[in-house]
Amino acid sequence: MRFIIMDTPKEIGETIAKDFEELLKKKPDAIFGLATGSTPLPLYAALIEDYKAGKISFKDAKSFNLDEYVNAPKEEDTYRYFMKTNLFEHVDFKEGANHFPSFENMKTYDKSIDEAGGIDLQILGIGRDGHVGFNEPDTPFDSLTHLAELTENTREANARFFKGGEETPHEAITMGLKTIYKARHIILIASDLTKVDAIRSLKKGVKDLAWPCTSLLTHPNVDIYLTKELFAAI
Ligand code: F6R
């Protein structure tokens, strides 16, 4: 596990966009695992810039998103909509190349990822409680894509995206910890101070069900990008 410290979230986004560029050069039909939330937004902005500058193309690539809410109040609240407006509609993925877990496909989502060739590069944010995807504390490390109940802590953190907070969904379908672990290269980004305890659990280096992110500790190819502000607080 490599810790990489940078000045700003923008610099982190631009640096990871270079990994996308390199991978797409070597493998135009690469498979990406993508995350939603505030953290990857500078990365998606950098990818859009690179696409517009002719540096990258997603025309032969595919993506599998980490998670999706169950019963989001409106279409605009879904992660599919988030990805559409923050990345997909600005770049050239082909129709049908972007996949999301759902109630209907959750039992076959892992198989679909495997059949597509497996995830080459998985992007992750991290929850205050160390969740990755919506794998909350005590999720088994060998879990595959499943229905997850969101903790109150996570609902509170995500209430900012929903009117008044009371409409924040209680459940989501998420890739499991094993689904994530199977990716060939994992990049986890943390850029705000609410993530201090979660990153501490990684620095400690002990696998612990109470901190789902620690399932990544034995993975051979994980990069953790932190802002220097967050690193200083650990
Ligand atoms: C999103 C996801 C979540 C978020 C995490 C951090 O697809 O799987 O694990 O990455 O909740 O969210 P932000 O980036 O909004 O702090």
PDB file of C-alpha atoms and ligand atoms in Angstrom:
ATOM      1  CA  MET A   1       0.000   0.000   0.000  1.00  0.00           C
ATOM      2  CA  ARG A   2       1.534   3.305  -1.078  1.00  0.00           C
ATOM      3  CA  PHE A   3       0.572   6.613   0.542  1.00  0.00           C
ATOM      4  CA  ILE A   4       0.896   9.583  -1.816  1.00  0.00           C
ATOM      5  CA  ILE A   5       0.565  13.068  -0.356  1.00  0.00           C
ATOM      6  CA  MET A   6      -0.421  16.057  -2.487  1.00  0.00           C
ATOM      7  CA  ASP A   7      -1.174  19.720  -1.918  1.00  0.00           C
ATOM      8  CA  THR A   8      -4.754  19.873  -3.199  1.00  0.00           C
ATOM      9  CA  PRO A   9      -7.667  17.667  -4.324  1.00  0.00           C
ATOM     10  CA  LYS A  10      -7.211  19.201  -7.796  1.00  0.00           C
ATOM     11  CA  GLU A  11      -3.608  18.000  -7.960  1.00  0.00           C
ATOM     12  CA  ILE A  12      -4.745  14.537  -6.847  1.00  0.00           C
ATOM     13  CA  GLY A  13      -7.390  14.461  -9.586  1.00  0.00           C
ATOM     14  CA  GLU A  14      -4.935  15.553 -12.277  1.00  0.00           C
ATOM     15  CA  THR A  15      -2.349  12.981 -11.176  1.00  0.00           C
ATOM     16  CA  ILE A  16      -4.800  10.083 -11.206  1.00  0.00           C
ATOM     17  CA  ALA A  17      -6.100  11.226 -14.603  1.00  0.00           C
ATOM     18  CA  LYS A  18      -2.565  10.471 -15.876  1.00  0.00           C
ATOM     19  CA  ASP A  19      -2.990   6.859 -14.668  1.00  0.00           C
ATOM     20  CA  PHE A  20      -6.184   6.689 -16.738  1.00  0.00           C
ATOM     21  CA  GLU A  21      -4.285   8.074 -19.725  1.00  0.00           C
ATOM     22  CA  GLU A  22      -1.457   5.527 -19.378  1.00  0.00           C
ATOM     23  CA  LEU A  23      -3.836   2.628 -18.903  1.00  0.00           C
ATOM     24  CA  LEU A  24      -5.987   3.631 -21.881  1.00  0.00           C
ATOM     25  CA  LYS A  25      -2.881   3.946 -24.052  1.00  0.00           C
ATOM     26  CA  LYS A  26      -1.846   0.385 -23.176  1.00  0.00           C
ATOM     27  CA  LYS A  27      -5.361  -1.011 -23.066  1.00  0.00           C
ATOM     28  CA  PRO A  28      -8.045   1.046 -24.870  1.00  0.00           C
ATOM     29  CA  ASP A  29     -10.710  -1.433 -23.732  1.00  0.00           C
ATOM     30  CA  ALA A  30      -9.815  -1.067 -20.037  1.00  0.00           C
ATOM     31  CA  ILE A  31     -12.412  -1.749 -17.350  1.00  0.00           C
ATOM     32  CA  PHE A  32     -12.828   0.966 -14.718  1.00  0.00           C
ATOM     33  CA  GLY A  33     -14.478   0.680 -11.311  1.00  0.00           C
ATOM     34  CA  LEU A  34     -15.894   4.092 -10.457  1.00  0.00           C
ATOM     35  CA  ALA A  35     -17.081   5.831  -7.309  1.00  0.00           C
ATOM     36  CA  THR A  36     -19.482   8.678  -6.645  1.00  0.00           C
ATOM     37  CA  GLY A  37     -19.479  11.280  -3.838  1.00  0.00           C
ATOM     38  CA  SER A  38     -17.568  14.549  -3.553  1.00  0.00           C
ATOM     39  CA  THR A  39     -14.081  13.039  -3.470  1.00  0.00           C
ATOM     40  CA  PRO A  40     -13.664  11.869  -7.096  1.00  0.00           C
ATOM     41  CA  LEU A  41     -15.136  15.075  -8.604  1.00  0.00           C
ATOM     42  CA  PRO A  42     -11.729  16.722  -9.289  1.00  0.00           C
ATOM     43  CA  LEU A  43     -10.640  13.477 -10.986  1.00  0.00           C
ATOM     44  CA  TYR A  44     -13.734  13.448 -13.199  1.00  0.00           C
ATOM     45  CA  ALA A  45     -13.170  17.139 -14.061  1.00  0.00           C
ATOM     46  CA  ALA A  46      -9.564  16.298 -15.047  1.00  0.00           C
ATOM     47  CA  LEU A  47     -10.726  13.345 -17.182  1.00  0.00           C
ATOM     48  CA  ILE A  48     -13.209  15.575 -19.012  1.00  0.00           C
ATOM     49  CA  GLU A  49     -10.416  18.113 -19.678  1.00  0.00           C
ATOM     50  CA  ASP A  50      -8.126  15.358 -20.970  1.00  0.00           C
ATOM     51  CA  TYR A  51     -10.864  14.002 -23.206  1.00  0.00           C
ATOM     52  CA  LYS A  52     -11.557  17.464 -24.634  1.00  0.00           C
ATOM     53  CA  ALA A  53      -7.822  17.935 -25.203  1.00  0.00           C
ATOM     54  CA  GLY A  54      -7.777  14.677 -27.200  1.00  0.00           C
ATOM     55  CA  LYS A  55      -5.503  12.917 -24.684  1.00  0.00           C
ATOM     56  CA  ILE A  56      -7.913  10.098 -23.813  1.00  0.00           C
ATOM     57  CA  SER A  57     -10.853   8.260 -25.263  1.00  0.00           C
ATOM     58  CA  PHE A  58     -13.236   5.882 -23.507  1.00  0.00           C
ATOM     59  CA  LYS A  59     -14.792   4.611 -26.730  1.00  0.00           C
ATOM     60  CA  ASP A  60     -13.690   1.011 -26.150  1.00  0.00           C
ATOM     61  CA  ALA A  61     -13.647   1.126 -22.337  1.00  0.00           C
ATOM     62  CA  LYS A  62     -16.303  -0.043 -19.855  1.00  0.00           C
ATOM     63  CA  SER A  63     -17.154   0.977 -16.326  1.00  0.00           C
ATOM     64  CA  PHE A  64     -18.765  -0.672 -13.324  1.00  0.00           C
ATOM     65  CA  ASN A  65     -19.894   1.642 -10.568  1.00  0.00           C
ATOM     66  CA  LEU A  66     -19.416   0.682  -6.959  1.00  0.00           C
ATOM     67  CA  ASP A  67     -22.891   1.252  -5.690  1.00  0.00           C
ATOM     68  CA  GLU A  68     -26.401   2.598  -6.196  1.00  0.00           C
ATOM     69  CA  TYR A  69     -29.125   3.667  -3.789  1.00  0.00           C
ATOM     70  CA  VAL A  70     -32.278   1.635  -3.384  1.00  0.00           C
ATOM     71  CA  ASN A  71     -35.390   3.830  -3.644  1.00  0.00           C
ATOM     72  CA  ALA A  72     -33.664   7.132  -4.317  1.00  0.00           C
ATOM     73  CA  PRO A  73     -36.420   9.779  -4.053  1.00  0.00           C
ATOM     74  CA  LYS A  74     -35.822  11.166  -7.555  1.00  0.00           C
ATOM     75  CA  GLU A  75     -33.870  10.172 -10.656  1.00  0.00           C
ATOM     76  CA  GLU A  76     -31.567  13.131  -9.945  1.00  0.00           C
ATOM     77  CA  ASP A  77     -30.618  11.507  -6.625  1.00  0.00           C
ATOM     78  CA  THR A  78     -29.356   8.283  -8.201  1.00  0.00           C
ATOM     79  CA  TYR A  79     -25.689   7.546  -8.646  1.00  0.00           C
ATOM     80  CA  ARG A  80     -26.410   6.776 -12.289  1.00  0.00           C
ATOM     81  CA  TYR A  81     -27.536  10.396 -12.701  1.00  0.00           C
ATOM     82  CA  PHE A  82     -24.507  11.632 -10.739  1.00  0.00           C
ATOM     83  CA  MET A  83     -22.142   9.777 -13.059  1.00  0.00           C
ATOM     84  CA  LYS A  84     -24.028  10.908 -16.144  1.00  0.00           C
ATOM     85  CA  THR A  85     -23.790  14.588 -15.252  1.00  0.00           C
ATOM     86  CA  ASN A  86     -20.291  14.545 -13.746  1.00  0.00           C
ATOM     87  CA  LEU A  87     -18.554  12.343 -16.296  1.00  0.00           C
ATOM     88  CA  PHE A  88     -20.378  10.145 -18.775  1.00  0.00           C
ATOM     89  CA  GLU A  89     -22.231  12.774 -20.807  1.00  0.00           C
ATOM     90  CA  HIS A  90     -18.969  14.710 -21.276  1.00  0.00           C
ATOM     91  CA  VAL A  91     -16.835  11.842 -22.615  1.00  0.00           C
ATOM     92  CA  ASP A  92     -17.226   9.111 -25.239  1.00  0.00           C
ATOM     93  CA  PHE A  93     -18.167   5.877 -23.506  1.00  0.00           C
ATOM     94  CA  LYS A  94     -20.403   3.869 -25.842  1.00  0.00           C
ATOM     95  CA  GLU A  95     -24.065   3.373 -25.045  1.00  0.00           C
ATOM     96  CA  GLY A  96     -24.400   0.446 -22.619  1.00  0.00           C
ATOM     97  CA  ALA A  97     -20.741   0.564 -21.498  1.00  0.00           C
ATOM     98  CA  ASN A  98     -21.521   1.965 -18.036  1.00  0.00           C
ATOM     99  CA  HIS A  99     -22.852  -0.496 -15.494  1.00  0.00           C
ATOM    100  CA  PHE A 100     -24.478  -0.025 -12.095  1.00  0.00           C
ATOM    101  CA  PRO A 101     -25.498  -2.571  -9.498  1.00  0.00           C
ATOM    102  CA  SER A 102     -29.221  -2.865  -8.895  1.00  0.00           C
ATOM    103  CA  PHE A 103     -31.710  -4.998  -7.046  1.00  0.00           C
ATOM    104  CA  GLU A 104     -32.292  -6.935 -10.269  1.00  0.00           C
ATOM    105  CA  ASN A 105     -28.662  -7.625 -11.208  1.00  0.00           C
ATOM    106  CA  MET A 106     -26.973  -7.810  -7.778  1.00  0.00           C
ATOM    107  CA  LYS A 107     -26.611 -11.601  -7.860  1.00  0.00           C
ATOM    108  CA  THR A 108     -24.896 -11.482 -11.260  1.00  0.00           C
ATOM    109  CA  TYR A 109     -22.935  -8.190 -10.974  1.00  0.00           C
ATOM    110  CA  ASP A 110     -19.690  -9.909  -9.924  1.00  0.00           C
ATOM    111  CA  LYS A 111     -20.056 -12.406 -12.762  1.00  0.00           C
ATOM    112  CA  SER A 112     -20.615  -9.562 -15.252  1.00  0.00           C
ATOM    113  CA  ILE A 113     -17.432  -7.869 -14.021  1.00  0.00           C
ATOM    114  CA  ASP A 114     -15.466 -11.139 -14.307  1.00  0.00           C
ATOM    115  CA  GLU A 115     -16.858 -11.839 -17.775  1.00  0.00           C
ATOM    116  CA  ALA A 116     -15.865  -8.345 -18.927  1.00  0.00           C
ATOM    117  CA  GLY A 117     -12.291  -9.243 -17.923  1.00  0.00           C
ATOM    118  CA  GLY A 118     -12.177  -7.888 -14.365  1.00  0.00           C
ATOM    119  CA  ILE A 119     -11.562  -4.345 -13.167  1.00  0.00           C
ATOM    120  CA  ASP A 120      -8.211  -2.877 -14.225  1.00  0.00           C
ATOM    121  CA  LEU A 121      -8.451   0.282 -12.145  1.00  0.00           C
ATOM    122  CA  GLN A 122     -10.826   0.786  -9.213  1.00  0.00           C
ATOM    123  CA  ILE A 123     -11.403   4.292  -7.825  1.00  0.00           C
ATOM    124  CA  LEU A 124     -12.553   4.538  -4.204  1.00  0.00           C
ATOM    125  CA  GLY A 125     -13.533   7.274  -1.815  1.00  0.00           C
ATOM    126  CA  ILE A 126     -13.819   6.387   1.861  1.00  0.00           C
ATOM    127  CA  GLY A 127     -16.467   6.971   4.513  1.00  0.00           C
ATOM    128  CA  ARG A 128     -15.831   8.494   7.940  1.00  0.00           C
ATOM    129  CA  ASP A 129     -16.396   5.005   9.344  1.00  0.00           C
ATOM    130  CA  GLY A 130     -13.956   3.451   6.888  1.00  0.00           C
ATOM    131  CA  HIS A 131     -16.604   2.205   4.467  1.00  0.00           C
ATOM    132  CA  VAL A 132     -15.585   1.597   0.864  1.00  0.00           C
ATOM    133  CA  GLY A 133     -18.471   1.311  -1.538  1.00  0.00           C
ATOM    134  CA  PHE A 134     -21.302   0.982   0.983  1.00  0.00           C
ATOM    135  CA  ASN A 135     -19.561  -1.781   2.903  1.00  0.00           C
ATOM    136  CA  GLU A 136     -20.216  -0.567   6.401  1.00  0.00           C
ATOM    137  CA  PRO A 137     -18.385  -1.811   9.522  1.00  0.00           C
ATOM    138  CA  ASP A 138     -18.664  -5.577  10.101  1.00  0.00           C
ATOM    139  CA  THR A 139     -19.218  -6.383   6.419  1.00  0.00           C
ATOM    140  CA  PRO A 140     -17.418  -9.695   5.756  1.00  0.00           C
ATOM    141  CA  PHE A 141     -14.174  -9.299   3.825  1.00  0.00           C
ATOM    142  CA  ASP A 142     -15.291 -12.037   1.417  1.00  0.00           C
ATOM    143  CA  SER A 143     -18.563 -10.271   0.506  1.00  0.00           C
ATOM    144  CA  LEU A 144     -19.684  -9.965  -3.120  1.00  0.00           C
ATOM    145  CA  THR A 145     -22.208  -7.465  -4.495  1.00  0.00           C
ATOM    146  CA  HIS A 146     -25.086  -7.255  -2.027  1.00  0.00           C
ATOM    147  CA  LEU A 147     -27.838  -5.178  -0.470  1.00  0.00           C
ATOM    148  CA  ALA A 148     -26.426  -2.996   2.303  1.00  0.00           C
ATOM    149  CA  GLU A 149     -28.151  -1.063   5.033  1.00  0.00           C
ATOM    150  CA  LEU A 150     -26.613   2.395   5.469  1.00  0.00           C
ATOM    151  CA  THR A 151     -25.582   3.347   8.984  1.00  0.00           C
ATOM    152  CA  GLU A 152     -26.949   6.549  10.526  1.00  0.00           C
ATOM    153  CA  ASN A 153     -23.407   7.942  10.363  1.00  0.00           C
ATOM    154  CA  THR A 154     -23.320   7.448   6.579  1.00  0.00           C
ATOM    155  CA  ARG A 155     -26.873   8.715   6.087  1.00  0.00           C
ATOM    156  CA  GLU A 156     -25.964  11.835   8.019  1.00  0.00           C
ATOM    157  CA  ALA A 157     -22.811  12.339   5.910  1.00  0.00           C
ATOM    158  CA  ASN A 158     -24.817  11.957   2.695  1.00  0.00           C
ATOM    159  CA  ALA A 159     -27.867  13.983   3.800  1.00  0.00           C
ATOM    160  CA  ARG A 160     -26.298  17.043   2.169  1.00  0.00           C
ATOM    161  CA  PHE A 161     -27.233  15.561  -1.206  1.00  0.00           C
ATOM    162  CA  PHE A 162     -30.920  15.153  -0.260  1.00  0.00           C
ATOM    163  CA  LYS A 163     -33.552  17.734   0.551  1.00  0.00           C
ATOM    164  CA  GLY A 164     -33.808  18.070   4.324  1.00  0.00           C
ATOM    165  CA  GLY A 165     -31.910  14.828   4.916  1.00  0.00           C
ATOM    166  CA  GLU A 166     -34.966  12.794   5.896  1.00  0.00           C
ATOM    167  CA  GLU A 167     -35.248  11.508   2.338  1.00  0.00           C
ATOM    168  CA  THR A 168     -31.746  10.008   2.414  1.00  0.00           C
ATOM    169  CA  PRO A 169     -32.160   6.362   1.415  1.00  0.00           C
ATOM    170  CA  HIS A 170     -31.660   3.624   4.006  1.00  0.00           C
ATOM    171  CA  GLU A 171     -30.299   0.994   1.634  1.00  0.00           C
ATOM    172  CA  ALA A 172     -27.990   0.612  -1.319  1.00  0.00           C
ATOM    173  CA  ILE A 173     -26.670  -2.144  -3.537  1.00  0.00           C
ATOM    174  CA  THR A 174     -22.898  -2.216  -3.312  1.00  0.00           C
ATOM    175  CA  MET A 175     -19.969  -4.176  -4.669  1.00  0.00           C
ATOM    176  CA  GLY A 176     -18.703  -6.298  -1.788  1.00  0.00           C
ATOM    177  CA  LEU A 177     -15.254  -6.062  -0.224  1.00  0.00           C
ATOM    178  CA  LYS A 178     -14.115  -9.098  -2.211  1.00  0.00           C
ATOM    179  CA  THR A 179     -15.500  -7.600  -5.433  1.00  0.00           C
ATOM    180  CA  ILE A 180     -13.355  -4.515  -4.812  1.00  0.00           C
ATOM    181  CA  TYR A 181     -10.321  -6.579  -3.767  1.00  0.00           C
ATOM    182  CA  LYS A 182     -10.365  -8.420  -7.093  1.00  0.00           C
ATOM    183  CA  ALA A 183      -9.462  -5.214  -8.999  1.00  0.00           C
ATOM    184  CA  ARG A 184      -5.926  -5.249 -10.382  1.00  0.00           C
ATOM    185  CA  HIS A 185      -5.123  -1.718  -9.242  1.00  0.00           C
ATOM    186  CA  ILE A 186      -6.994   0.220  -6.554  1.00  0.00           C
ATOM    187  CA  ILE A 187      -6.746   3.964  -5.992  1.00  0.00           C
ATOM    188  CA  LEU A 188      -8.350   5.300  -2.824  1.00  0.00           C
ATOM    189  CA  ILE A 189      -8.668   9.065  -2.401  1.00  0.00           C
ATOM    190  CA  ALA A 190      -9.261  10.938   0.860  1.00  0.00           C
ATOM    191  CA  SER A 191      -9.197  14.697   0.815  1.00  0.00           C
ATOM    192  CA  ASP A 192     -11.124  15.957   3.824  1.00  0.00           C
ATOM    193  CA  LEU A 193     -10.573  15.919   7.552  1.00  0.00           C
ATOM    194  CA  THR A 194     -13.657  13.839   8.382  1.00  0.00           C
ATOM    195  CA  LYS A 195     -11.674  10.833   7.114  1.00  0.00           C
ATOM    196  CA  VAL A 196      -8.840  11.054   9.685  1.00  0.00           C
ATOM    197  CA  ASP A 197      -9.886   8.032  11.776  1.00  0.00           C
ATOM    198  CA  ALA A 198     -10.489   5.881   8.706  1.00  0.00           C
ATOM    199  CA  ILE A 199      -7.033   6.684   7.296  1.00  0.00           C
ATOM    200  CA  ARG A 200      -5.502   6.053  10.735  1.00  0.00           C
ATOM    201  CA  SER A 201      -6.916   2.524  10.588  1.00  0.00           C
ATOM    202  CA  LEU A 202      -5.022   1.994   7.329  1.00  0.00           C
ATOM    203  CA  LYS A 203      -1.805   3.462   8.731  1.00  0.00           C
ATOM    204  CA  LYS A 204      -2.111   1.088  11.685  1.00  0.00           C
ATOM    205  CA  GLY A 205      -1.928  -1.764   9.208  1.00  0.00           C
ATOM    206  CA  VAL A 206      -4.136  -4.291  11.019  1.00  0.00           C
ATOM    207  CA  LYS A 207      -7.096  -5.949   9.273  1.00  0.00           C
ATOM    208  CA  ASP A 208     -10.157  -5.167  11.360  1.00  0.00           C
ATOM    209  CA  LEU A 209     -13.820  -5.791  10.476  1.00  0.00           C
ATOM    210  CA  ALA A 210     -14.701  -2.564  12.323  1.00  0.00           C
ATOM    211  CA  TRP A 211     -12.802  -0.670   9.562  1.00  0.00           C
ATOM    212  CA  PRO A 212     -13.898  -2.110   6.176  1.00  0.00           C
ATOM    213  CA  CYS A 213     -11.112  -0.227   4.338  1.00  0.00           C
ATOM    214  CA  THR A 214      -8.549  -2.439   6.107  1.00  0.00           C
ATOM    215  CA  SER A 215      -9.678  -5.300   3.849  1.00  0.00           C
ATOM    216  CA  LEU A 216      -7.379  -3.635   1.276  1.00  0.00           C
ATOM    217  CA  LEU A 217      -4.255  -3.949   3.417  1.00  0.00           C
ATOM    218  CA  THR A 218      -3.044  -7.198   1.839  1.00  0.00           C
ATOM    219  CA  HIS A 219      -3.838  -6.167  -1.738  1.00  0.00           C
ATOM    220  CA  PRO A 220      -0.636  -5.980  -3.805  1.00  0.00           C
ATOM    221  CA  ASN A 221      -1.442  -2.798  -5.741  1.00  0.00           C
ATOM    222  CA  VAL A 222      -3.165  -0.034  -3.754  1.00  0.00           C
ATOM    223  CA  ASP A 223      -2.404   3.692  -3.904  1.00  0.00           C
ATOM    224  CA  ILE A 224      -3.844   5.947  -1.210  1.00  0.00           C
ATOM    225  CA  TYR A 225      -3.928   9.610  -2.229  1.00  0.00           C
ATOM    226  CA  LEU A 226      -4.205  12.103   0.636  1.00  0.00           C
ATOM    227  CA  THR A 227      -4.148  15.876   0.845  1.00  0.00           C
ATOM    228  CA  LYS A 228      -1.280  17.190   2.932  1.00  0.00           C
ATOM    229  CA  GLU A 229      -3.837  18.745   5.287  1.00  0.00           C
ATOM    230  CA  LEU A 230      -5.353  15.332   6.006  1.00  0.00           C
ATOM    231  CA  PHE A 231      -1.953  13.650   6.279  1.00  0.00           C
ATOM    232  CA  ALA A 232      -0.840  16.230   8.840  1.00  0.00           C
ATOM    233  CA  ALA A 233      -3.895  15.436  10.975  1.00  0.00           C
ATOM    234  CA  ILE A 234      -3.299  11.670  11.156  1.00  0.00           C
TER     235      ILE A 234
HETATM  236  C1  F6R B   1     -19.561   6.271  -3.397  1.00  0.00           C
HETATM  237  C2  F6R B   1     -19.103   5.386  -2.343  1.00  0.00           C
HETATM  238  C3  F6R B   1     -18.808   5.858  -0.977  1.00  0.00           C
HETATM  239  C4  F6R B   1     -18.083   7.217  -0.932  1.00  0.00           C
HETATM  240  C5  F6R B   1     -17.839   7.654   0.505  1.00  0.00           C
HETATM  241  C6  F6R B   1     -17.185   9.020   0.572  1.00  0.00           C
HETATM  242  O1  F6R B   1     -19.778   5.569  -4.602  1.00  0.00           O
HETATM  243  O2  F6R B   1     -19.002   4.222  -2.591  1.00  0.00           O
HETATM  244  O3  F6R B   1     -18.017   4.895  -0.317  1.00  0.00           O
HETATM  245  O4  F6R B   1     -16.864   7.089  -1.620  1.00  0.00           O
HETATM  246  O5  F6R B   1     -19.052   7.689   1.197  1.00  0.00           O
HETATM  247  O6  F6R B   1     -18.042   9.979   0.052  1.00  0.00           O
HETATM  248  P1  F6R B   1     -17.550  11.478  -0.203  1.00  0.00           P
HETATM  249  O7  F6R B   1     -16.541  11.395  -1.301  1.00  0.00           O
HETATM  250  O8  F6R B   1     -18.778  12.224  -0.630  1.00  0.00           O
HETATM  251  O9  F6R B   1     -16.949  11.953   1.073  1.00  0.00           O
END
